[in-house]
Coordinates of C-alpha atoms and ligand atoms in Angstrom, one line a residue:
M425 CA 37.6 -0.8 -13.7
R426 CA 34.2 -0.1 -15.2
V427 CA 31.5 -2.9 -15.3
L428 CA 28.0 -3.0 -16.6
S429 CA 25.6 -4.9 -14.2
P430 CA 22.5 -6.2 -16.0
A431 CA 18.9 -6.4 -14.8
K432 CA 17.0 -9.6 -14.9
I433 CA 13.4 -10.7 -15.5
N434 CA 11.7 -13.8 -14.3
L435 CA 10.2 -15.1 -17.5
H436 CA 8.5 -17.8 -15.5
L437 CA 8.1 -18.0 -11.7
R438 CA 6.3 -20.9 -9.9
V439 CA 6.2 -20.7 -6.1
G440 CA 5.6 -23.5 -3.5
P441 CA 4.4 -23.3 0.1
K442 CA 6.5 -21.6 2.7
Q443 CA 9.2 -23.8 4.4
T444 CA 10.2 -23.8 8.0
D445 CA 13.2 -21.5 7.2
G446 CA 10.6 -18.8 6.1
F447 CA 11.5 -19.0 2.4
H448 CA 9.5 -20.4 -0.4
P449 CA 10.8 -23.1 -2.8
L450 CA 10.5 -21.9 -6.4
V451 CA 11.2 -22.8 -10.0
S452 CA 12.1 -19.8 -12.1
W453 CA 13.5 -19.2 -15.6
M454 CA 15.6 -16.0 -15.2
V455 CA 17.2 -14.1 -18.0
T456 CA 19.3 -10.9 -18.0
V457 CA 17.9 -7.9 -20.0
G458 CA 19.8 -5.1 -21.7
L459 CA 19.3 -2.5 -18.9
F460 CA 22.4 -1.9 -16.7
D461 CA 23.7 -0.2 -13.6
I462 CA 27.2 1.1 -14.1
L463 CA 29.9 0.4 -11.5
D464 CA 33.4 1.9 -11.3
F465 CA 35.9 0.2 -9.0
T466 CA 39.2 1.8 -7.9
L467 CA 41.7 0.1 -5.6
D468 CA 42.3 1.7 -2.3
T469 CA 45.2 0.0 -0.5
A470 CA 44.4 1.8 2.8
G471 CA 41.7 -0.9 3.2
R472 CA 38.6 1.4 3.1
V473 CA 35.4 0.4 1.4
D474 CA 33.7 3.6 0.1
L475 CA 30.5 3.5 -2.0
S476 CA 28.9 6.5 -3.6
C477 CA 25.7 6.5 -5.7
S478 CA 24.0 8.7 -8.2
D479 CA 20.7 8.1 -6.4
P480 CA 20.6 9.8 -3.0
M481 CA 17.7 7.5 -2.0
L482 CA 20.0 4.5 -1.9
A483 CA 21.8 3.6 1.4
V484 CA 25.5 3.4 0.8
D485 CA 26.4 1.8 4.2
D486 CA 26.3 -1.8 5.4
R487 CA 22.6 -2.0 4.4
N488 CA 23.8 -2.0 0.7
L489 CA 24.5 -5.4 -0.8
I490 CA 27.5 -4.0 -2.6
V491 CA 29.1 -3.0 0.7
R492 CA 28.2 -6.3 2.3
A493 CA 29.7 -8.2 -0.6
A494 CA 33.0 -6.2 -0.3
R495 CA 33.1 -6.7 3.5
I496 CA 32.8 -10.5 3.1
L497 CA 35.6 -10.6 0.5
Q498 CA 37.8 -8.4 2.8
A499 CA 37.6 -11.1 5.4
E500 CA 37.9 -14.0 3.1
M501 CA 40.9 -16.3 3.6
T502 CA 42.9 -17.1 0.5
K503 CA 45.7 -19.5 -0.1
T504 CA 49.1 -17.8 -0.4
S505 CA 49.3 -19.1 -4.0
G506 CA 46.1 -17.0 -4.7
G507 CA 43.9 -20.0 -5.4
E508 CA 42.9 -19.9 -9.1
T509 CA 45.2 -17.1 -10.2
S510 CA 49.0 -16.8 -10.2
R511 CA 48.9 -13.3 -8.8
K512 CA 49.6 -12.8 -5.1
P513 CA 46.4 -11.9 -3.2
I514 CA 46.2 -8.4 -1.6
P515 CA 46.4 -9.0 2.2
P516 CA 43.2 -8.4 4.2
G517 CA 44.3 -5.0 5.7
Q518 CA 45.0 -3.5 2.3
R519 CA 41.9 -4.7 0.6
G520 CA 40.1 -1.4 0.0
V521 CA 38.0 0.0 -2.9
R522 CA 36.2 3.1 -4.0
I523 CA 33.0 2.2 -5.8
V524 CA 30.9 4.6 -7.8
L525 CA 27.4 3.3 -8.7
R526 CA 25.4 4.9 -11.4
K527 CA 21.9 3.5 -10.7
I528 CA 19.8 3.0 -13.8
I529 CA 17.8 -0.2 -12.9
P530 CA 14.6 0.9 -11.0
M531 CA 14.6 -0.2 -7.4
G532 CA 11.8 -2.3 -5.9
G533 CA 10.8 -3.3 -9.4
G534 CA 11.5 -7.1 -9.5
L535 CA 14.5 -6.5 -11.8
G536 CA 17.2 -7.7 -9.4
G537 CA 19.3 -4.5 -9.6
G538 CA 20.7 -4.8 -6.1
S539 CA 21.4 -8.5 -6.5
S540 CA 23.1 -7.9 -9.8
D541 CA 25.3 -5.1 -8.3
A542 CA 26.3 -7.5 -5.5
A543 CA 27.3 -10.3 -7.9
T544 CA 29.2 -7.8 -10.1
T545 CA 31.1 -6.6 -7.0
L546 CA 32.1 -10.2 -6.0
I547 CA 33.5 -10.8 -9.5
A548 CA 35.2 -7.4 -9.7
L549 CA 36.8 -7.5 -6.2
N550 CA 37.9 -11.1 -6.7
D551 CA 39.9 -9.8 -9.6
L552 CA 40.9 -6.4 -8.2
W553 CA 42.3 -7.9 -5.0
S554 CA 43.7 -11.0 -6.8
L555 CA 41.8 -13.3 -4.4
G556 CA 41.6 -16.2 -6.8
L557 CA 38.3 -17.5 -5.3
S558 CA 36.6 -20.3 -7.2
H559 CA 33.3 -19.9 -8.9
Q560 CA 31.9 -22.4 -6.3
R561 CA 33.1 -20.2 -3.4
L562 CA 31.7 -17.0 -5.0
S563 CA 28.4 -18.8 -5.5
E564 CA 28.3 -19.7 -1.8
I565 CA 29.0 -16.1 -0.7
A566 CA 26.4 -14.9 -3.3
A567 CA 23.7 -17.2 -1.9
G568 CA 24.3 -15.8 1.6
L569 CA 23.8 -12.3 0.3
G570 CA 20.4 -13.0 -1.3
S571 CA 18.4 -15.6 -3.2
D572 CA 18.8 -13.9 -6.6
V573 CA 22.5 -13.1 -6.4
P574 CA 23.9 -16.5 -7.6
F575 CA 21.9 -16.2 -10.8
F576 CA 24.0 -13.1 -11.8
L577 CA 27.2 -15.2 -11.5
N578 CA 25.6 -17.7 -14.0
G579 CA 23.7 -15.5 -16.5
P580 CA 22.4 -14.8 -19.1
S581 CA 19.8 -17.5 -18.8
G582 CA 19.2 -20.1 -16.0
I583 CA 16.6 -22.2 -14.2
C584 CA 16.7 -21.2 -10.6
T585 CA 15.4 -23.6 -7.9
G586 CA 15.7 -24.0 -4.1
R587 CA 14.9 -20.6 -2.8
G588 CA 16.3 -19.2 -6.1
E589 CA 20.0 -19.8 -5.3
I590 CA 20.5 -23.1 -7.2
V591 CA 21.1 -22.1 -10.8
E592 CA 21.3 -24.4 -13.8
K593 CA 22.4 -22.5 -16.9
I594 CA 20.3 -23.0 -20.0
D595 CA 20.5 -21.6 -23.5
P596 CA 18.8 -18.2 -23.8
P597 CA 15.3 -18.1 -25.4
R598 CA 15.0 -17.7 -29.2
V599 CA 12.9 -14.6 -28.5
R600 CA 15.2 -11.6 -28.6
W601 CA 13.2 -8.6 -27.5
V602 CA 11.4 -7.5 -24.3
V603 CA 9.3 -4.5 -23.6
L604 CA 9.6 -3.5 -20.0
L605 CA 6.8 -1.5 -18.4
L606 CA 8.2 0.4 -15.4
P607 CA 5.4 1.8 -13.2
E608 CA 6.5 4.0 -10.4
I609 CA 5.3 1.5 -7.8
S610 CA 7.7 -0.1 -5.3
M611 CA 6.7 -3.7 -4.3
P612 CA 8.6 -4.9 -1.2
T613 CA 9.3 -8.6 -1.8
P614 CA 8.6 -9.9 1.7
I615 CA 5.2 -8.3 1.7
V616 CA 4.3 -9.9 -1.6
Y617 CA 5.3 -13.3 -0.3
R618 CA 3.3 -12.7 2.9
Q619 CA 0.3 -12.0 0.8
F620 CA 1.0 -15.1 -1.2
D621 CA 0.8 -17.1 2.0
Q622 CA -2.7 -15.8 2.7
M623 CA -4.1 -16.9 -0.8
P624 CA -5.2 -20.3 -1.9
M625 CA -2.3 -22.5 -3.0
I626 CA -1.8 -22.7 -6.8
R627 CA -1.4 -26.3 -7.9
G628 CA 1.4 -27.7 -10.0
W629 CA 4.2 -25.3 -9.0
N630 CA 6.7 -28.1 -9.3
D631 CA 5.4 -29.6 -12.5
A632 CA 8.1 -30.6 -15.0
V633 CA 8.7 -28.2 -17.9
D634 CA 10.3 -29.0 -21.2
W635 CA 12.6 -26.0 -21.2
A636 CA 14.3 -27.0 -24.5
Q637 CA 10.9 -26.8 -26.2
W638 CA 10.0 -23.5 -24.5
R639 CA 13.2 -21.8 -25.4
N640 CA 12.5 -22.4 -29.1
L641 CA 9.0 -20.9 -29.1
L642 CA 8.1 -17.7 -30.8
A643 CA 7.2 -14.7 -28.6
E644 CA 3.4 -15.1 -28.5
D645 CA 3.5 -18.9 -28.0
L646 CA 6.1 -18.5 -25.2
L647 CA 4.1 -15.8 -23.5
R648 CA 1.0 -18.1 -23.3
K649 CA 3.1 -20.7 -21.4
L650 CA 4.6 -18.3 -18.9
Q651 CA 3.2 -17.9 -15.4
N652 CA 4.1 -15.9 -12.3
D653 CA 2.6 -17.2 -9.1
L654 CA 3.4 -13.8 -7.4
E655 CA 1.0 -12.0 -9.7
P656 CA -2.2 -12.7 -7.7
P657 CA -0.7 -11.4 -4.4
A658 CA 1.0 -8.5 -6.0
F659 CA -2.2 -7.5 -7.8
S660 CA -4.2 -7.8 -4.6
I661 CA -1.7 -5.4 -2.9
S662 CA -1.8 -3.0 -5.9
P663 CA -5.0 -3.2 -7.9
I664 CA -3.6 -0.4 -10.1
L665 CA -0.9 -2.8 -11.3
L666 CA -3.6 -5.2 -12.4
Q667 CA -5.4 -2.5 -14.2
L668 CA -2.2 -1.5 -16.0
K669 CA -1.5 -5.1 -17.0
E670 CA -5.0 -5.5 -18.5
S671 CA -4.8 -2.1 -20.3
A672 CA -1.4 -3.0 -21.7
E673 CA -2.7 -6.5 -22.9
M674 CA -5.5 -4.8 -24.8
L675 CA -3.2 -2.3 -26.3
V676 CA -0.5 -4.7 -27.5
A677 CA -2.9 -7.6 -28.2
R678 CA -0.7 -10.2 -26.4
P679 CA -0.1 -11.4 -22.9
V680 CA 1.7 -9.2 -20.4
R681 CA 3.5 -10.7 -17.4
M682 CA 5.0 -9.5 -14.2
S683 CA 8.7 -10.0 -13.2
G684 CA 9.6 -11.4 -9.8
S685 CA 7.5 -9.8 -7.0
G686 CA 6.7 -6.7 -9.3
S687 CA 6.2 -4.0 -10.1
T688 CA 7.8 -4.4 -13.5
L689 CA 5.6 -5.9 -16.2
F690 CA 6.9 -7.2 -19.5
T691 CA 5.9 -8.6 -22.9
L692 CA 7.9 -10.3 -25.6
Y693 CA 8.6 -9.7 -29.3
D694 CA 10.6 -11.5 -32.1
I695 CA 11.1 -8.4 -34.2
S696 CA 12.7 -5.3 -32.7
E697 CA 10.6 -2.8 -34.8
C698 CA 7.4 -4.3 -33.3
A699 CA 8.8 -4.1 -29.8
K700 CA 9.9 -0.5 -30.2
R701 CA 6.5 0.5 -31.6
A702 CA 4.7 -1.3 -28.7
A703 CA 7.0 0.5 -26.1
D704 CA 6.2 3.9 -27.8
E705 CA 2.5 3.2 -27.8
I706 CA 2.4 2.0 -24.2
Q707 CA 4.2 5.1 -23.1
R708 CA 2.0 7.4 -25.0
K709 CA -1.4 5.9 -24.2
L710 CA -0.9 4.5 -20.7
A711 CA 1.4 7.3 -19.5
I712 CA 4.0 5.0 -17.9
R713 CA 7.7 4.5 -18.8
A714 CA 8.2 1.7 -21.2
I715 CA 11.4 0.6 -22.8
C716 CA 12.5 -1.9 -25.4
V717 CA 15.7 -3.9 -24.6
P718 CA 17.3 -7.1 -25.8
L719 CA 16.8 -10.3 -23.8
A720 CA 19.7 -12.4 -22.5
T721 CA 22.5 -10.3 -23.9
T722 CA 25.4 -8.3 -22.6
E723 CA 24.9 -5.5 -25.2
E724 CA 23.1 -2.3 -24.4
G725 CA 19.6 -1.9 -25.9
S726 CA 17.9 0.8 -27.8
G727 CA 16.3 2.1 -24.6
Ligands
C5P272 O1 16.8 -13.8 -0.4 P1 16.2 -12.4 -0.4 O2 16.9 -11.5 0.6 O3 16.2 -11.8 -1.7 O4 14.7 -12.5 0.1 C1 14.0 -11.4 0.5 C2 12.7 -11.9 1.1 O5 11.8 -12.5 0.1 C3 12.9 -13.0 2.2 O6 13.1 -12.4 3.4 C4 11.5 -13.7 2.1 O7 10.6 -13.0 2.8 C5 11.2 -13.6 0.7 N1 11.5 -14.8 -0.1 C6 10.8 -16.0 0.1 N2 11.2 -17.1 -0.7 C7 12.2 -17.0 -1.6 C8 12.9 -15.8 -1.8 C9 12.6 -14.7 -1.0 O8 9.9 -16.1 0.9 N3 12.5 -18.1 -2.3

């Protein structure tokens, strides 16, 4: 079974003050983008979980969210009827899988690749092992794996609140194209949040937003509304990233935003030719990787 697992961007990300559980409440509009990891799943009735990956830098043991997701489903109790499917669930001792991951989504880039792979694994193994677990149960397991994982069960477009795990689906934006700037800088999320805690609080993180109006805006108008409260802390950790954002904004003559805790930057276009031209120009003049992909779609982009 082969599955494409999409990346996401946070079009908009507002962050509140740290809570007693160590997490920050947030409001974020997340959408999938046409950049995918590729996962192949093969049933192994001997009960082993074996992950291999094209990128030798990635841990393939219990530190990997894919393996953690599989282990949780191995232990999951199911009704003998198989819950929501008519097939008989594979008994726990025989729930095994060989997973081959082709890693395309850059790591540490705020694109949610690891979270997406985990969500894809939950859906794939629920099917492969005929577990018949409900969407509600999968969402609970997803939230335990990471704040961004539930979004990928509910894509391609959602408003995420709580610590990110509460997802309300909304229609995708009218804007169709995104240019992703992919600097080779890895931004560890906890460090960016720690820096956020040191900085003056940004007001209005919880202000109401008319999402229906926003989703109908043209690219440049939408870009002017979008905000990411993790930009100031990320830029104070990596001044090069701020320089890059400012250079890109001059070059493409429109706002450039950061996704999640960085380092990916993005800008938006209504017309694919303009987006492709901008990606080429950024790549040539700023010497960083830039790609043009569709927003909130399951199709592969033009890369
Ligand atoms: O949930 P996840 O494992 O993705 O979170 C990684 C880290 O990011 C957390 O340990 C925490 O430091 C930070 N975080 C946060 N508030 C959130 C989400 C993540 O402080 N809403």
